PDB file of C-alpha atoms in Angstrom:
ATOM      1  CA  MET S   1      -7.864   2.838  24.432  1.00 48.00           C
ATOM      2  CA  GLU S   2      -7.916   4.667  21.160  1.00 50.00           C
ATOM      3  CA  ASN S   3      -5.739   3.717  18.236  1.00 47.00           C
ATOM      4  CA  LYS S   4      -3.890   6.716  16.910  1.00 60.00           C
ATOM      5  CA  SER S   5      -1.720   5.983  13.376  1.00 70.00           C
ATOM      6  CA  LEU S   6       1.497   7.821  13.510  1.00 76.00           C
ATOM      7  CA  ASN S   7       2.010  10.792  10.860  1.00 87.00           C
ATOM      8  CA  LYS S   8       5.427   9.699   9.601  1.00 88.00           C
ATOM      9  CA  ASN S   9       5.819  13.463   8.444  1.00 88.00           C
ATOM     10  CA  GLU S  10       5.267  14.614  12.307  1.00 91.00           C
ATOM     11  CA  PRO S  11       8.784  15.599  13.461  1.00 92.00           C
ATOM     12  CA  ILE S  12       9.356  13.868  16.952  1.00 93.00           C
ATOM     13  CA  TYR S  13      12.769  12.833  17.366  1.00 95.00           C
ATOM     14  CA  PRO S  14      15.142  15.375  18.883  1.00 95.00           C
ATOM     15  CA  ILE S  15      18.594  15.772  16.951  1.00 95.00           C
ATOM     16  CA  GLY S  16      20.546  13.385  19.549  1.00 96.00           C
ATOM     17  CA  VAL S  17      17.768  10.380  19.112  1.00 97.00           C
ATOM     18  CA  ALA S  18      17.891  10.641  15.186  1.00 97.00           C
ATOM     19  CA  SER S  19      21.505  10.597  15.225  1.00 97.00           C
ATOM     20  CA  LYS S  20      21.510   6.994  17.091  1.00 98.00           C
ATOM     21  CA  LEU S  21      18.789   5.655  15.122  1.00 97.00           C
ATOM     22  CA  LEU S  22      20.782   6.397  11.938  1.00 97.00           C
ATOM     23  CA  GLY S  23      24.495   5.702  13.183  1.00 96.00           C
ATOM     24  CA  ILE S  24      25.688   8.828  12.603  1.00 96.00           C
ATOM     25  CA  SER S  25      26.900  12.298  14.009  1.00 97.00           C
ATOM     26  CA  VAL S  26      25.092  15.236  14.944  1.00 97.00           C
ATOM     27  CA  HIS S  27      27.249  16.987  12.638  1.00 97.00           C
ATOM     28  CA  THR S  28      26.525  15.020   9.642  1.00 97.00           C
ATOM     29  CA  LEU S  29      22.859  15.741  10.347  1.00 96.00           C
ATOM     30  CA  ARG S  30      23.566  19.608  10.726  1.00 95.00           C
ATOM     31  CA  MET S  31      25.663  19.263   7.325  1.00 96.00           C
ATOM     32  CA  TYR S  32      22.543  17.431   5.750  1.00 96.00           C
ATOM     33  CA  GLU S  33      20.442  20.530   6.264  1.00 94.00           C
ATOM     34  CA  LYS S  34      22.993  23.136   5.522  1.00 96.00           C
ATOM     35  CA  GLU S  35      23.575  21.181   2.097  1.00 96.00           C
ATOM     36  CA  GLY S  36      19.847  21.147   1.643  1.00 94.00           C
ATOM     37  CA  LEU S  37      18.935  17.640   1.295  1.00 95.00           C
ATOM     38  CA  ILE S  38      16.783  17.809   4.176  1.00 94.00           C
ATOM     39  CA  ILE S  39      14.358  20.387   6.110  1.00 93.00           C
ATOM     40  CA  THR S  40      14.473  20.187   9.624  1.00 91.00           C
ATOM     41  CA  ALA S  41      11.824  20.901  11.778  1.00 89.00           C
ATOM     42  CA  ARG S  42      12.257  23.462  14.727  1.00 82.00           C
ATOM     43  CA  GLY S  43      11.147  22.755  18.263  1.00 69.00           C
ATOM     44  CA  THR S  44       8.891  25.451  20.292  1.00 68.00           C
ATOM     45  CA  ASN S  45      11.968  27.332  20.784  1.00 71.00           C
ATOM     46  CA  GLN S  46      13.047  27.408  17.444  1.00 70.00           C
ATOM     47  CA  LYS S  47      16.451  26.168  18.426  1.00 79.00           C
ATOM     48  CA  ASN S  48      15.934  22.598  18.607  1.00 88.00           C
ATOM     49  CA  ARG S  49      16.298  20.555  15.565  1.00 92.00           C
ATOM     50  CA  LEU S  50      13.443  17.611  15.608  1.00 94.00           C
ATOM     51  CA  TYR S  51      13.437  14.865  13.025  1.00 95.00           C
ATOM     52  CA  SER S  52      10.237  12.641  11.722  1.00 94.00           C
ATOM     53  CA  ILE S  53      10.142   9.260  10.558  1.00 93.00           C
ATOM     54  CA  ALA S  54      10.037  10.491   6.798  1.00 92.00           C
ATOM     55  CA  ASP S  55      13.287  12.557   7.787  1.00 94.00           C
ATOM     56  CA  ILE S  56      15.037   9.367   8.786  1.00 95.00           C
ATOM     57  CA  GLU S  57      13.832   7.299   5.892  1.00 93.00           C
ATOM     58  CA  ARG S  58      15.193   9.963   3.532  1.00 93.00           C
ATOM     59  CA  MET S  59      18.512  10.176   5.445  1.00 95.00           C
ATOM     60  CA  GLU S  60      18.685   6.436   5.669  1.00 95.00           C
ATOM     61  CA  CYS S  61      18.267   6.932   1.700  1.00 92.00           C
ATOM     62  CA  ILE S  62      20.885   9.357   1.484  1.00 94.00           C
ATOM     63  CA  ARG S  63      23.566   7.386   3.535  1.00 94.00           C
ATOM     64  CA  ASP S  64      23.399   4.416   1.294  1.00 93.00           C
ATOM     65  CA  ALA S  65      23.895   6.373  -1.416  1.00 92.00           C
ATOM     66  CA  ILE S  66      26.866   7.745  -0.104  1.00 94.00           C
ATOM     67  CA  THR S  67      28.233   4.778   1.644  1.00 95.00           C
ATOM     68  CA  LYS S  68      26.969   1.627  -0.977  1.00 94.00           C
ATOM     69  CA  LYS S  69      26.599   3.642  -3.979  1.00 92.00           C
ATOM     70  CA  LYS S  70      29.297   5.907  -3.177  1.00 95.00           C
ATOM     71  CA  TYR S  71      27.583   9.277  -4.491  1.00 93.00           C
ATOM     72  CA  SER S  72      28.696  12.365  -3.379  1.00 96.00           C
ATOM     73  CA  ILE S  73      26.553  15.188  -1.953  1.00 96.00           C
ATOM     74  CA  PRO S  74      26.622  17.147  -5.140  1.00 96.00           C
ATOM     75  CA  SER S  75      25.358  14.164  -7.211  1.00 94.00           C
ATOM     76  CA  ILE S  76      22.589  13.363  -4.855  1.00 93.00           C
ATOM     77  CA  LYS S  77      21.831  17.222  -4.616  1.00 94.00           C
ATOM     78  CA  THR S  78      21.311  16.789  -8.824  1.00 94.00           C
ATOM     79  CA  MET S  79      19.326  14.003  -8.205  1.00 90.00           C
ATOM     80  CA  LEU S  80      16.977  15.052  -6.114  1.00 92.00           C
ATOM     81  CA  SER S  81      16.775  18.310  -8.157  1.00 93.00           C
ATOM     82  CA  LEU S  82      15.566  16.046 -10.934  1.00 91.00           C
ATOM     83  CA  ILE S  83      12.075  15.700  -8.926  1.00 92.00           C
ATOM     84  CA  PRO S  84       9.892  17.714 -11.521  1.00 92.00           C
ATOM     85  CA  CYS S  85       8.152  19.481  -8.691  1.00 93.00           C
ATOM     86  CA  TRP S  86       6.435  22.163 -11.259  1.00 92.00           C
ATOM     87  CA  LYS S  87       4.634  19.271 -12.673  1.00 92.00           C
ATOM     88  CA  ILE S  88       3.848  17.573  -8.852  1.00 92.00           C
ATOM     89  CA  ILE S  89       2.517  21.339  -7.799  1.00 91.00           C
ATOM     90  CA  ASN S  90       0.827  22.157 -11.035  1.00 92.00           C
ATOM     91  CA  CYS S  91       2.759  25.237 -11.712  1.00 91.00           C
ATOM     92  CA  SER S  92       1.933  27.374 -14.255  1.00 91.00           C
ATOM     93  CA  GLU S  93       4.183  28.211 -17.616  1.00 92.00           C
ATOM     94  CA  GLU S  94       4.754  31.789 -16.121  1.00 90.00           C
ATOM     95  CA  GLU S  95       5.658  30.447 -12.467  1.00 89.00           C
ATOM     96  CA  ARG S  96       7.800  28.073 -13.972  1.00 91.00           C
ATOM     97  CA  MET S  97       9.935  30.904 -15.687  1.00 89.00           C
ATOM     98  CA  ASN S  98      10.132  32.656 -12.335  1.00 86.00           C
ATOM     99  CA  CYS S  99      11.498  29.446 -10.576  1.00 92.00           C
ATOM    100  CA  PRO S 100      14.980  28.588  -9.994  1.00 92.00           C
ATOM    101  CA  ALA S 101      13.867  25.026  -9.739  1.00 93.00           C
ATOM    102  CA  TYR S 102      12.701  24.738 -12.953  1.00 94.00           C
ATOM    103  CA  ASN S 103      15.433  26.788 -14.704  1.00 93.00           C
ATOM    104  CA  SER S 104      18.535  24.875 -12.763  1.00 93.00           C
ATOM    105  CA  ILE S 105      19.749  21.926 -11.803  1.00 92.00           C
ATOM    106  CA  GLY S 106      21.780  20.450  -8.933  1.00 94.00           C
ATOM    107  CA  THR S 107      19.773  21.854  -5.878  1.00 95.00           C
ATOM    108  CA  PRO S 108      16.467  20.636  -4.754  1.00 95.00           C
ATOM    109  CA  CYS S 109      13.225  22.534  -4.915  1.00 94.00           C
ATOM    110  CA  TRP S 110      13.177  22.938  -1.185  1.00 94.00           C
ATOM    111  CA  ALA S 111      16.540  24.327  -0.791  1.00 94.00           C
ATOM    112  CA  TYR S 112      15.605  27.565  -3.019  1.00 92.00           C
ATOM    113  CA  ASP S 113      14.407  30.695  -1.702  1.00 89.00           C
ATOM    114  CA  HIS S 114      11.264  31.218  -3.973  1.00 86.00           C
ATOM    115  CA  LYS S 115       9.925  34.562  -4.963  1.00 83.00           C
ATOM    116  CA  ASP S 116       7.577  35.309  -7.360  1.00 78.00           C
ATOM    117  CA  ASN S 117       5.805  31.768  -7.856  1.00 83.00           C
ATOM    118  CA  ILE S 118       3.556  29.485  -5.958  1.00 86.00           C
ATOM    119  CA  CYS S 119       6.204  28.208  -3.951  1.00 89.00           C
ATOM    120  CA  ALA S 120       6.689  31.489  -1.855  1.00 86.00           C
ATOM    121  CA  ILE S 121       3.784  31.103   0.180  1.00 88.00           C
ATOM    122  CA  LYS S 122       4.294  27.270   0.828  1.00 88.00           C
ATOM    123  CA  ASN S 123       6.135  25.567   3.648  1.00 90.00           C
ATOM    124  CA  CYS S 124       8.542  23.404   1.987  1.00 91.00           C
ATOM    125  CA  ARG S 125       8.526  20.866   4.676  1.00 90.00           C
ATOM    126  CA  ASP S 126       4.506  20.425   4.508  1.00 90.00           C
ATOM    127  CA  CYS S 127       4.673  19.850   0.329  1.00 91.00           C
ATOM    128  CA  LYS S 128       4.258  16.742  -1.580  1.00 90.00           C
ATOM    129  CA  VAL S 129       7.088  17.229  -3.585  1.00 91.00           C
ATOM    130  CA  TYR S 130       9.544  16.962  -0.310  1.00 90.00           C
ATOM    131  CA  ASN S 131       7.151  14.467   1.885  1.00 87.00           C
ATOM    132  CA  ASP S 132       6.052  11.937  -1.147  1.00 86.00           C
ATOM    133  CA  PHE S 133       9.881  11.487  -2.320  1.00 84.00           C
ATOM    134  CA  THR S 134      11.728  10.088   0.931  1.00 81.00           C
ATOM    135  CA  ASN S 135      12.760   7.139  -0.662  1.00 78.00           C
ATOM    136  CA  CYS S 136      15.362   7.010  -3.420  1.00 76.00           C
ATOM    137  CA  ASP S 137      13.076   3.942  -4.885  1.00 77.00           C
ATOM    138  CA  ASP S 138      10.353   6.450  -5.214  1.00 80.00           C
ATOM    139  CA  ILE S 139      11.975   9.223  -7.367  1.00 81.00           C
ATOM    140  CA  LYS S 140      13.078   6.535  -9.961  1.00 78.00           C
ATOM    141  CA  LYS S 141       9.407   5.147 -10.108  1.00 82.00           C
ATOM    142  CA  LEU S 142       8.399   8.779 -10.527  1.00 80.00           C
ATOM    143  CA  LEU S 143      11.107   9.439 -13.349  1.00 77.00           C
ATOM    144  CA  LYS S 144      10.022   6.312 -15.446  1.00 79.00           C
ATOM    145  CA  GLU S 145       6.466   7.315 -15.320  1.00 79.00           C
ATOM    146  CA  ILE S 146       6.994  10.738 -17.258  1.00 71.00           C
TER     147      ILE S 146
END
């Protein structure tokens, strides 16, 4: 039997399973999506929400920030907006000037409708910025390096 490693970014869990794994309601998962904290993959019918292991890790980080550290949703969004996406994907100076994520604070880059920059043609769910920072500790490590 061939050993296939699991891709932690592959959306495999339906919303009901994800909510049970996290111990939170389906409504809360939908709210995280609406707030731009997560990007939900859609099933083939475009109605079913699917979550990956990385999504579960990200939401565990969010839950920990809310329940243990008493962070609010806006403060978590601000924390995520501090990820220097322009540096990670090497945006040009011109692209930065046209980028709402570079020019504002309070919303993660993947929650914007990008126009006139490199991200306009990218799928944010597949982006290094979204995928490499599922754990809150990774964000702090990145900021220490800057």
